[in-house]
Amino acid sequence: MSANASSTAAAVSSGRRGQAAASSAVSHARMANAIRALAMDAVEQAKSGHPGMPMGMSDVATVLFSQFLTFDPADPAWPDRDRFVLSAGHGSMLIYALLYLTGYASVTLDEIKRFRQLGSKTPGHPENFITPGVETTTGPLGQGLANAVGMAIAERHLAAEFGDVVVNHKTYVIASDGDLMEGISHEAIALAGHLKLSKLIVLFDDNGISIDGALSLSDSVDQVKRFEAAGWNASRVDGHDAAAIAAVLEKAQSSDRPVLIACKTQIGYGAPTKAGKASAHGSPLGQEEIKGARNNLAWEHEPFHVPDDVLAAWRAAGQRSKAAHADWNKRLAALDAGKRAEFERRMRGDLPKALNDVVRAVKESLAASPKDIATRSSSEFALESLIPAVPEMVGGSADLTGSNNTRTRSMKAITAADFSGHFIHYGVREHGMAAAMNGMALHGGIIPYSGTFLVFSDYCRPAIRLAALMGERVIHVMTHDSIGLGEDGPTHQPVEHLAALRAIPNILVFRPADAVETVECWQLALEAKDRPSILALTRQNLPQLSKNFLDKNRCAAGAYEISPANGKAQVSLFATGSEVAIAVDAQKLLAAKGVAARVVSVPCFELLAAQPAPTRRAIIGDAKVNVGVEAAVRQGWDAIIGSDGAFVGMSTFGASAPYKELYKHFGITPEAVADAALRKLGNK
Ligand SMILES: Cc1ncc(C[n+]2csc(CCOP(=O)(O)OP(=O)(O)O)c2C)c(N)n1
């Protein structure tokens, strides 16, 4: 099959969003072939990469970018642009070619030639923090699709508040077989269907090929039926027939539910022997094959050369939304000044000025009437004040709302009929939730926070890792954070999760010890604009250790002396969360034996590690003996207590029993902590 067969289908109908005038002179096929050639050439030059998918989806992408997508290469951050997510991130040359051809400054021809090289704007998989125009970092299959669901939720939520005049855009996705095989896709499409996200349009690269070969080796799902069952409008199209693609996209514009378009394509379209085969998926085609493809596609140009007329047509496509952008600027300017300022503040991601006052008021109230409550309840107490003050917060829970305490009394749920609420019932979909939150944060204007049990952070982990990589502010409230949850037993009791989360770069793992630390940690999480946070919170009640009002956020340094020694400390007891109170009791036992100990609360390892060395040394101190206390594994603790330090925690899975018994059973008690210190001191 030759690409010329569908070439003249290019001439595109009127009416669509500013069909590029210049493109009428250049056939659709030549525009699409420019993408194919760049993909082949860049992968060949890099000696690695994935040519097949970009070559297969060039026709679909050309129709989308030259007729439907509203975007402005001069302003990749224009808030009301359509979002385009390349969920099949391995096909990164597709988006790099599109960004270059449509005129984004970030991706020049030189950058295409530097595909996959160190420091280039064209890394192996698309990275939004490297390449303006890339909306999200993709590569781990399924994530992009789930991010897009979050983006589409964000769009509707912000439109409900600020109006369609300034928020009214679509979210397009290109997803592959792999994206749809991943479990996360189930969570994402179910949520999207439930919420009737009618401005979400997924273009499925239905090429029937994955790495191992034909999809029939491992899959026989009818994706159209599957999406329909989840409440989507779904249809099939020949992914090489430009007119047919345009027609289904046109229809999709007025859908009443999310749209799946299964585009039947041939992977490596145009390649003489590899088209339609897994061999086109993930390695350079080779000189001979490329030569044959150039011949088949009637693209007799030098590598990396895009003829002027084709480039001009593409550049014109990149200018299509100029008028729409200018009109949007006018509509924004016409908005009530206060509303406009609020919209702009939220899109910048700046926090409201009132936040400090609100946190102070919560702390004053805790000083006036201390609360001996679980930190999950302390979190709810903080949220009661934070939510009204920080309206960009959109909370949720993966079906554990009552346990996670993430929904305050005033919060209305987001529904398909009304997106103005601030709470999302994500259903039992932790992975989809975490990925959708990434999409909301990427969209801008929203600070998403979630709720689930800490043990299920494993179910969110791939998305949390990407949030950390992308530097996105998402906040995960993860309750039931240790054996302290009691009777549910070891399946529900996190042991290794704090260490596993702390191992992710660019994340903040908070484990507050009481109600005061909880609101302080919330403040720090909100202020951490470029990284995700985890709030690990207890099920069980804890005493409020800080009874006096202190304006300073003591958690900001990651650790602080919460209970000083009486005299020169021989022992430093370091603890987090629920174990800080245990350490304070151990301090008393030691004092009774004439041993001076200090207690350091360590609500956040990462913030402590970020302190200048002298500050860190002062916090850690120079007592003869260091003891760490955390109802979790030791891994990571040596950075604080040293390899000679004693550790009181867990080294096995937990068990099912009332929590007080469990603390005794596993030896995490004031007596055990005091004993550990005494043994190290040589007094025992
Ligand atoms: C979560 C995840 N698992 C595995 C991979 C490795 N991988 C990259 S592409 C791919 C599948 C390729 O098939 P398909 O998605 O149909 O893409 P196509 O071959 O059509 O380009 C796999 C398994 C990945 N990127 N992400």
XYZ file of C-alpha atoms and ligand atoms in Angstrom:
710
model
C 0.000 0.000 0.000
C 1.299 3.420 -0.854
C 0.612 6.476 1.195
C -0.251 8.298 -2.004
C -3.397 6.278 -2.156
C -4.911 8.472 0.492
C -3.078 11.613 -0.416
C -5.766 13.663 -1.980
C -8.105 13.023 0.891
C -6.192 15.858 2.345
C -8.197 18.669 1.078
C -10.073 19.306 4.086
C -13.514 20.508 4.582
C -14.410 24.009 5.492
C -15.869 24.822 8.848
C -13.296 23.187 11.065
C -11.246 25.229 13.416
C -9.383 27.520 11.035
C -8.262 24.976 8.465
C -4.843 26.205 7.431
C -5.120 28.091 4.178
C -1.693 27.066 2.957
C -2.303 23.386 3.487
C -4.830 23.241 0.705
C -1.933 23.510 -1.722
C -0.044 20.678 -0.083
C -1.583 17.244 0.045
C -2.426 15.571 3.283
C -0.118 12.721 2.339
C 2.924 14.946 1.976
C 2.223 16.549 5.330
C 1.868 13.147 6.953
C 4.930 11.822 5.152
C 7.007 14.642 6.604
C 6.302 13.133 10.033
C 7.130 9.635 8.794
C 10.424 10.739 7.274
C 11.501 12.687 10.353
C 10.657 9.714 12.556
C 12.618 7.280 10.391
C 15.585 9.615 10.073
C 15.803 10.605 13.730
C 15.577 7.024 14.962
C 18.163 5.951 12.413
C 20.552 8.724 13.452
C 20.071 8.005 17.169
C 20.513 4.300 16.460
C 17.578 3.744 18.780
C 13.926 4.626 19.113
C 10.510 3.678 17.822
C 9.705 4.546 14.216
C 6.671 2.294 13.776
C 4.072 4.100 15.797
C 4.755 7.620 14.453
C 4.707 6.251 10.904
C 1.437 4.471 11.566
C -0.309 7.380 13.255
C 0.941 10.177 10.989
C -2.312 10.425 9.098
C -4.385 10.666 12.254
C -1.999 13.177 13.827
C -1.934 15.287 10.679
C -5.710 15.559 10.574
C -5.824 16.348 14.293
C -3.129 19.014 14.250
C -4.052 20.624 10.954
C -7.798 20.733 11.422
C -8.972 20.197 14.978
C -6.442 20.849 17.700
C -6.585 24.375 19.123
C -3.059 25.361 20.035
C -0.553 28.151 19.666
C 3.098 27.195 19.229
C 4.073 30.702 20.340
C 2.465 30.133 23.724
C 2.656 26.491 24.793
C 1.240 27.438 28.216
C -1.886 29.191 26.910
C -4.357 28.059 29.567
C -7.226 27.303 27.208
C -5.276 25.341 24.600
C -6.516 21.885 23.776
C -4.398 19.343 25.587
C -2.715 16.692 23.481
C -1.365 13.660 25.308
C 0.818 11.117 23.564
C 0.087 8.273 25.914
C 2.111 5.890 23.764
C 5.233 7.782 24.750
C 7.566 5.409 22.949
C 6.320 7.030 19.756
C 7.913 10.286 20.908
C 9.138 11.179 17.432
C 5.500 11.710 16.499
C 5.149 14.612 18.907
C 8.636 15.985 18.268
C 7.929 16.035 14.531
C 4.598 17.765 15.167
C 6.171 20.363 17.460
C 8.905 21.116 14.943
C 6.594 21.203 11.953
C 3.976 23.409 13.570
C 6.619 25.864 14.753
C 7.286 25.424 18.472
C 10.540 27.178 19.328
C 11.542 24.309 21.607
C 11.939 21.710 18.899
C 14.163 22.814 16.048
C 15.439 20.590 13.295
C 18.733 20.434 15.171
C 16.918 19.089 18.205
C 15.284 16.439 16.015
C 18.749 15.494 14.818
C 19.792 15.207 18.483
C 16.932 12.806 19.244
C 17.647 10.826 22.420
C 20.933 12.622 23.123
C 21.980 14.097 26.450
C 20.610 17.586 26.998
C 18.417 17.566 23.895
C 14.804 18.759 23.815
C 13.973 15.424 22.256
C 14.581 12.768 24.917
C 13.699 9.105 24.367
C 10.248 9.514 25.835
C 8.397 12.841 26.008
C 9.209 14.817 29.158
C 7.002 17.806 29.799
C 9.626 19.537 31.930
C 12.136 19.380 29.089
C 10.061 20.210 26.046
C 7.463 22.990 25.993
C 4.527 21.641 24.015
C 4.712 18.243 25.694
C 1.829 18.178 28.156
C 2.881 15.226 30.270
C 5.687 12.761 30.651
C 4.748 9.455 29.103
C 6.403 6.135 28.480
C 5.028 3.936 31.236
C 2.021 2.773 29.249
C -1.435 3.770 30.399
C -0.322 6.750 32.459
C -0.905 9.357 29.768
C -4.437 8.174 29.166
C -5.158 8.407 32.895
C -3.479 11.837 33.091
C -5.795 12.973 30.310
C -8.815 11.971 32.385
C -7.522 14.274 35.123
C -6.960 17.072 32.617
C -10.506 16.700 31.351
C -11.852 16.777 34.917
C -9.773 19.885 35.631
C -11.160 21.570 32.536
C -14.769 20.973 33.542
C -14.144 21.923 37.173
C -12.475 25.220 36.281
C -15.127 25.940 33.661
C -17.765 25.469 36.343
C -16.078 28.144 38.410
C -14.686 30.598 35.861
C -17.074 29.964 32.985
C -16.779 28.535 29.498
C -15.659 31.937 28.281
C -12.178 31.276 29.616
C -12.115 27.514 30.135
C -13.430 25.540 27.217
C -11.056 23.124 25.596
C -10.727 19.530 24.558
C -8.283 16.875 25.700
C -6.993 14.582 22.957
C -5.040 11.400 23.520
C -3.180 9.032 21.258
C -3.119 5.654 22.961
C -1.698 2.336 21.800
C -2.577 -1.294 22.351
C -0.176 -1.300 25.284
C -1.923 1.685 26.866
C -5.218 -0.129 26.665
C -3.864 -3.438 27.943
C -2.517 -1.860 31.118
C -4.827 -2.167 34.114
C -4.745 1.556 34.765
C -6.650 2.094 31.537
C -9.618 0.279 33.045
C -9.697 2.638 36.009
C -9.246 5.674 33.804
C -11.889 4.871 31.227
C -14.399 3.814 33.870
C -13.984 7.104 35.712
C -14.146 9.126 32.505
C -17.278 7.329 31.388
C -18.901 7.757 34.768
C -18.207 11.478 34.790
C -19.261 11.790 31.134
C -16.119 13.670 30.175
C -17.459 14.494 26.753
C -14.496 16.669 25.790
C -12.047 13.813 26.127
C -11.233 12.208 22.789
C -8.980 9.171 22.592
C -7.457 8.165 19.284
C -6.522 4.517 19.649
C -3.691 3.304 17.424
C -5.386 0.050 16.551
C -2.441 -1.538 14.748
C -2.730 -5.000 16.241
C 0.994 -5.145 16.952
C 3.027 -4.957 20.128
C 6.605 -5.861 20.923
C 6.188 -9.610 21.048
C 4.385 -9.664 17.701
C 0.707 -9.794 16.782
C -1.609 -8.629 19.522
C -3.464 -11.910 19.071
C -0.653 -13.537 21.039
C -1.959 -11.982 24.206
C -5.185 -10.061 23.712
C -8.604 -10.515 22.225
C -10.542 -7.648 23.758
C -12.960 -5.764 21.539
C -11.923 -2.278 22.625
C -14.906 -0.579 21.029
C -17.291 -2.715 23.039
C -15.172 -2.269 26.132
C -15.274 1.504 25.938
C -18.969 1.468 25.127
C -19.553 -0.618 28.226
C -17.774 2.071 30.218
C -20.106 4.761 28.900
C -18.119 6.115 25.966
C -19.051 6.762 22.374
C -16.773 4.467 20.434
C -16.269 3.896 16.746
C -13.771 2.568 14.245
C -12.089 4.323 11.383
C -9.472 3.617 8.750
C -6.514 5.413 10.285
C -5.030 6.113 6.879
C -8.127 7.733 5.396
C -7.813 11.435 6.153
C -11.367 12.321 5.170
C -12.815 9.534 7.300
C -10.652 10.543 10.262
C -11.784 14.135 9.894
C -15.396 13.024 9.773
C -15.216 11.041 13.027
C -13.317 13.838 14.728
C -15.959 16.281 13.553
C -18.662 14.091 15.044
C -16.674 13.771 18.263
C -16.805 17.532 18.768
C -20.408 17.387 19.932
C -20.395 14.102 21.806
C -22.317 13.812 25.049
C -19.748 11.382 26.487
C -16.051 10.654 26.125
C -15.051 9.449 22.699
C -12.910 6.541 21.590
C -11.881 6.382 17.966
C -10.200 3.093 17.125
C -7.991 3.994 14.194
C -7.033 0.941 12.159
C -3.458 1.599 11.151
C -0.405 -0.172 9.903
C 2.631 0.133 12.143
C 5.625 1.415 10.174
C 3.346 2.544 7.350
C 5.356 2.830 4.155
C 8.254 0.602 5.169
C 8.626 -2.051 2.437
C 9.243 -5.176 4.521
C 8.617 -4.075 8.102
C 5.257 -2.304 7.803
C 2.605 -4.117 9.759
C 5.213 -6.054 11.716
C 6.629 -5.900 15.226
C 10.058 -5.292 13.677
C 8.914 -1.712 12.932
C 8.083 -1.080 16.595
C 11.247 -0.273 18.465
C 14.416 -0.211 16.431
C 15.888 1.723 13.540
C 14.530 0.544 10.229
C 17.963 0.387 8.588
C 19.232 2.165 5.486
C 17.730 -0.207 2.942
C 14.307 -0.186 4.545
C 14.330 3.579 4.786
C 15.263 3.845 1.155
C 12.353 1.616 0.265
C 10.014 3.598 2.486
C 11.087 6.873 0.864
C 10.316 5.287 -2.452
C 6.929 3.965 -1.356
C 5.975 7.277 0.138
C 7.273 9.223 -2.863
C 9.382 11.216 -0.452
C 12.606 11.650 -2.346
C 14.197 14.158 -0.011
C 17.444 14.060 1.890
C 17.300 12.866 5.502
C 15.793 15.526 7.793
C 14.857 17.727 4.863
C 11.283 18.963 4.750
C 10.555 20.834 1.513
C 9.549 24.475 1.875
C 5.990 24.059 0.695
C 5.336 21.201 3.137
C 6.930 23.077 6.001
C 4.910 26.167 5.101
C 1.711 24.154 5.152
C 2.580 22.800 8.562
C 3.561 26.209 9.874
C 0.243 27.533 8.647
C -1.454 24.724 10.564
C 0.431 25.979 13.611
C -1.074 29.437 13.100
C -4.675 28.216 12.848
C -5.599 29.072 16.415
C -4.073 32.566 16.468
C -7.477 34.214 16.182
C -8.960 31.883 18.786
C -6.117 32.737 21.117
C -6.559 36.474 20.545
C -10.301 36.152 21.161
C -9.598 34.255 24.360
C -7.227 36.999 25.515
C -10.032 39.490 24.989
C -12.517 37.370 26.890
C -10.073 37.008 29.769
C -9.467 40.756 29.796
C -13.220 41.352 29.861
C -13.633 39.184 32.928
C -14.384 40.900 36.211
C -10.994 42.089 37.524
C -11.181 40.076 40.737
C -12.189 36.914 38.935
C -9.463 37.393 36.360
C -6.820 37.906 39.042
C -8.028 34.780 40.812
C -7.945 32.761 37.588
C -4.439 33.983 36.831
C -3.249 33.275 40.369
C -4.510 29.743 40.203
C -2.997 29.090 36.799
C 0.346 30.388 38.055
C 0.041 28.015 40.985
C 0.568 30.729 43.594
C -1.065 30.101 46.936
C -3.572 32.547 48.401
C -2.015 35.021 50.794
C -4.466 33.952 53.483
C -2.800 30.561 53.923
C -0.372 31.667 56.636
C -3.158 33.270 58.663
C -5.291 30.187 58.363
C -2.502 27.910 59.560
C -1.782 30.265 62.434
C -5.463 30.268 63.421
C -5.571 26.462 63.403
C -2.488 26.338 65.608
C -3.897 28.948 67.968
C -7.058 26.952 68.275
C -5.053 23.777 69.015
C -3.095 25.626 71.681
C -6.337 26.855 73.230
C -7.947 23.429 73.213
C -5.497 20.629 72.506
C -6.760 17.610 70.624
C -5.698 14.074 71.404
C -6.919 12.653 68.128
C -5.649 10.503 65.267
C -3.613 12.454 62.753
C -6.168 11.511 60.077
C -8.680 13.456 62.183
C -6.161 16.250 62.712
C -5.891 16.406 58.942
C -9.643 16.779 58.628
C -9.528 19.471 61.301
C -6.891 21.326 59.284
C -8.810 20.835 56.045
C -11.923 22.417 57.548
C -9.958 25.675 57.573
C -7.729 25.103 54.546
C -10.430 24.228 52.016
C -12.304 27.545 52.212
C -9.001 29.447 52.102
C -7.398 27.496 49.261
C -10.210 26.938 46.778
C -7.910 25.326 44.209
C -7.737 22.254 46.432
C -9.732 19.386 44.959
C -9.839 16.405 47.257
C -10.903 12.851 46.901
C -10.573 9.321 48.065
C -10.423 5.889 46.525
C -13.576 4.764 48.291
C -12.207 5.315 51.792
C -13.601 8.779 52.369
C -14.801 8.109 55.892
C -11.517 6.442 56.843
C -9.211 8.964 55.194
C -11.099 11.993 56.534
C -10.473 13.859 53.299
C -13.944 15.291 52.820
C -14.894 18.217 54.979
C -18.466 19.078 55.838
C -18.775 21.840 53.260
C -17.358 19.884 50.328
C -19.675 19.001 47.489
C -18.898 16.020 45.273
C -18.074 16.454 41.603
C -20.643 14.691 39.439
C -21.268 14.310 35.725
C -24.040 16.876 36.036
C -22.143 19.345 38.188
C -18.387 19.811 38.230
C -18.392 22.723 40.642
C -17.747 20.505 43.677
C -14.362 20.029 45.258
C -14.454 16.350 46.091
C -14.020 13.377 43.790
C -15.299 9.921 44.584
C -12.597 8.099 42.659
C -14.021 4.687 43.389
C -11.723 1.789 44.232
C -9.154 3.032 41.728
C -5.957 4.109 43.489
C -3.785 3.981 40.397
C -6.272 5.822 38.236
C -6.751 8.358 41.019
C -3.048 9.107 41.367
C -2.604 9.427 37.609
C -5.706 11.600 37.222
C -4.352 13.843 39.972
C -1.149 14.235 37.966
C -3.281 15.291 35.023
C -5.134 17.859 37.121
C -1.910 19.328 38.440
C -0.476 19.403 34.917
C -3.575 21.114 33.620
C -3.019 23.835 36.149
C -5.383 25.740 38.382
C -5.894 22.847 40.782
C -4.040 21.337 43.725
C -5.319 17.790 43.866
C -5.210 15.721 47.013
C -6.275 12.156 47.520
C -7.051 9.633 50.160
C -6.270 5.964 50.537
C -4.505 3.664 52.987
C -0.713 3.969 53.104
C -0.376 0.288 52.269
C -2.084 0.997 48.946
C 0.535 3.539 47.989
C 1.879 0.528 46.107
C -1.200 0.725 43.917
C -0.420 4.401 43.179
C 3.314 4.143 42.949
C 3.906 4.397 39.189
C 1.889 7.614 39.091
C 3.498 9.009 42.235
C 6.905 8.338 40.718
C 5.910 10.272 37.615
C 4.577 13.151 39.729
C 7.988 13.309 41.378
C 9.789 13.133 38.038
C 7.581 15.842 36.556
C 7.742 17.974 39.677
C 3.974 18.143 40.121
C 2.244 19.314 43.265
C -0.080 16.490 44.188
C -0.785 15.600 47.785
C -1.607 12.081 48.891
C -3.278 11.631 52.247
C -2.389 8.093 53.221
C -3.902 6.971 56.462
C -3.690 3.795 58.543
C 0.028 4.242 58.391
C 1.355 1.345 60.510
C 0.516 -1.660 62.685
C -1.345 1.027 64.627
C -4.333 0.322 62.397
C -4.762 -2.891 64.343
C -7.239 -5.589 63.538
C -7.175 -5.434 59.730
C -3.842 -7.179 59.986
C -0.702 -7.481 57.898
C -2.361 -7.102 54.503
C -3.303 -3.588 55.533
C -0.346 -2.701 57.723
C 2.377 -0.837 55.870
C 5.874 -1.839 56.922
C 8.143 -1.031 54.008
C 6.041 1.726 52.447
C 7.587 4.744 54.148
C 11.051 3.585 53.081
C 9.828 2.786 49.587
C 8.252 6.202 49.187
C 11.273 7.987 50.657
C 13.378 6.225 48.027
C 11.668 8.203 45.259
C 13.644 11.349 44.405
C 11.889 14.731 44.662
C 9.135 13.605 46.983
C 8.217 14.744 50.479
C 7.050 12.030 52.856
C 5.487 13.593 55.946
C 4.647 11.659 59.079
C 3.325 14.164 61.596
C 3.271 13.309 65.281
C 0.230 15.260 66.401
C -2.424 17.767 65.397
C 0.024 20.687 65.332
C 2.522 18.909 63.127
C -0.309 17.776 60.867
C -1.398 21.298 59.961
C 2.246 22.335 59.607
C 2.867 19.435 57.219
C -0.235 20.359 55.230
C 1.168 23.865 54.875
C 4.537 22.530 53.694
C 2.885 20.174 51.214
C 0.840 23.031 49.765
C 3.904 25.242 49.540
C 5.948 22.555 47.784
C 5.047 23.782 44.326
C 7.376 21.488 42.419
C 7.053 18.148 44.134
C 4.494 15.651 45.345
C 3.852 15.049 49.030
C 2.621 12.123 51.038
C 0.943 12.687 54.384
C 1.208 9.436 56.343
C -1.436 9.593 59.049
C -2.619 7.382 61.841
C -5.846 5.599 62.464
C -5.226 5.557 66.220
C -5.516 8.532 68.546
C -2.358 10.343 69.600
C -1.696 12.908 72.309
C -1.111 16.479 71.226
C 2.521 16.906 72.172
C 2.884 20.620 71.396
C 0.559 22.445 73.713
C 1.891 25.994 73.379
C 1.303 28.190 70.379
C 4.391 28.709 68.236
C 4.085 30.656 65.010
C 7.130 29.011 63.512
C 6.565 25.947 61.362
C 8.912 23.578 63.137
C 8.348 20.804 60.602
C 9.912 22.976 57.891
C 13.410 21.834 58.829
C 12.287 18.221 58.577
C 13.085 17.567 62.243
C 13.278 19.464 65.502
C 13.841 18.865 69.162
C 10.358 18.387 70.528
C 11.434 17.487 74.044
C 14.862 18.664 75.221
C 17.057 16.731 77.613
C 17.420 17.752 81.185
C 21.093 18.650 80.968
C 23.603 17.373 78.417
C 21.931 14.628 76.417
C 23.550 11.221 76.497
C 20.853 9.874 74.221
C 18.981 11.279 71.225
C 15.676 9.593 70.502
C 14.453 10.187 66.949
C 10.910 9.248 66.051
C 8.180 9.975 63.553
C 4.395 10.139 63.744
C 2.767 7.918 66.318
C 6.120 6.833 67.710
C 7.097 10.322 68.890
C 4.822 9.987 71.908
C 6.429 6.609 72.636
C 9.858 8.238 72.510
C 8.695 10.972 74.887
C 7.570 8.295 77.353
C 10.900 6.502 76.923
C 12.656 9.781 77.713
C 10.862 9.802 81.070
C 11.871 6.204 81.805
C 15.473 7.085 81.005
C 15.324 10.186 83.188
C 14.133 7.996 86.044
C 17.329 5.996 85.568
C 19.422 9.132 85.552
C 19.985 9.135 81.791
C 19.439 12.437 80.026
C 17.745 11.990 76.676
C 16.328 14.392 74.119
C 13.530 13.619 71.691
C 13.669 14.760 68.107
C 10.551 14.547 66.004
C 11.363 13.818 62.351
C 8.241 14.564 60.357
C 10.078 14.696 57.030
C 13.391 12.999 56.177
C 13.726 14.837 52.891
C 13.432 18.308 54.403
C 15.963 17.366 57.060
C 18.370 16.090 54.406
C 17.972 19.397 52.544
C 19.142 21.492 55.520
C 22.609 22.996 55.412
C 25.094 20.668 57.121
C 25.509 22.788 60.297
C 21.728 22.928 60.823
C 21.451 19.210 60.225
C 24.272 18.497 62.641
C 22.664 20.708 65.280
C 19.347 18.891 64.938
C 20.921 15.455 65.004
C 23.133 16.485 67.889
C 26.127 14.695 69.357
C 24.696 12.458 72.033
C 26.635 9.289 72.659
C 23.719 7.134 71.564
C 21.141 7.595 68.835
C 17.922 5.610 68.743
C 15.409 5.663 65.887
C 11.787 4.729 66.523
C 9.329 4.115 63.714
C 6.795 1.305 63.345
C 8.305 0.406 59.994
C 11.523 -1.048 58.580
C 14.900 0.475 59.382
C 15.865 1.154 55.779
C 16.764 4.826 55.377
C 17.190 5.507 59.075
C 20.954 5.132 59.179
C 21.308 8.561 57.585
C 19.958 9.971 60.861
C 20.994 7.537 63.586
C 24.169 6.241 61.935
C 24.928 2.592 61.379
C 25.767 2.310 65.084
C 22.410 3.674 66.125
C 19.752 1.493 67.683
C 16.451 1.094 65.904
C 13.100 0.156 67.344
C 10.638 -0.718 64.620
C 9.500 -3.546 62.384
C 11.484 -6.188 60.598
C 8.598 -8.471 59.678
C 5.031 -8.072 58.525
C 2.505 -7.130 61.182
C -0.411 -9.129 62.538
C -4.101 -8.878 63.226
C -4.934 -7.728 66.755
C -5.951 -4.637 68.705
C -3.194 -2.126 68.099
C -1.991 -1.730 71.670
C -1.319 -5.451 71.787
C 0.534 -5.241 68.504
C 2.843 -2.509 69.770
C 3.673 -4.732 72.728
C 3.988 -7.847 70.579
C 6.405 -6.201 68.178
C 8.300 -4.475 70.966
C 7.634 -0.875 70.009
C 7.090 0.480 73.515
C 8.645 3.124 75.760
C 10.299 0.310 77.729
C 11.808 -1.213 74.598
C 13.091 2.174 73.454
C 14.627 2.932 76.861
C 16.164 -0.544 76.912
C 17.678 -0.087 73.488
C 19.251 3.189 74.604
C 20.568 1.697 77.831
C 22.071 -1.288 76.023
C 23.880 1.024 73.642
C 25.100 3.104 76.563
C 26.480 -0.055 78.073
C 24.277 0.388 81.144
C 22.545 -2.923 80.525
C 4.088 -0.002 31.814
C 4.931 -0.352 30.632
N 5.233 -1.634 30.405
C 6.033 -1.965 29.376
C 6.557 -1.011 28.557
C 7.503 -1.374 27.426
N 6.797 -1.216 26.142
C 6.975 -0.138 25.392
S 5.951 -0.125 24.056
C 5.281 -1.611 24.503
C 4.141 -2.238 23.765
C 4.131 -1.929 22.363
O 2.880 -2.190 21.808
P 1.889 -1.026 21.486
O 1.512 -0.342 22.716
O 0.804 -1.618 20.673
O 2.743 -0.012 20.627
P 3.144 -0.150 19.093
O 3.878 -1.443 18.930
O 1.892 -0.117 18.335
O 4.026 1.017 18.862
C 5.866 -2.078 25.665
C 5.518 -3.376 26.294
C 6.216 0.327 28.825
N 6.682 1.323 28.102
N 5.386 0.629 29.848
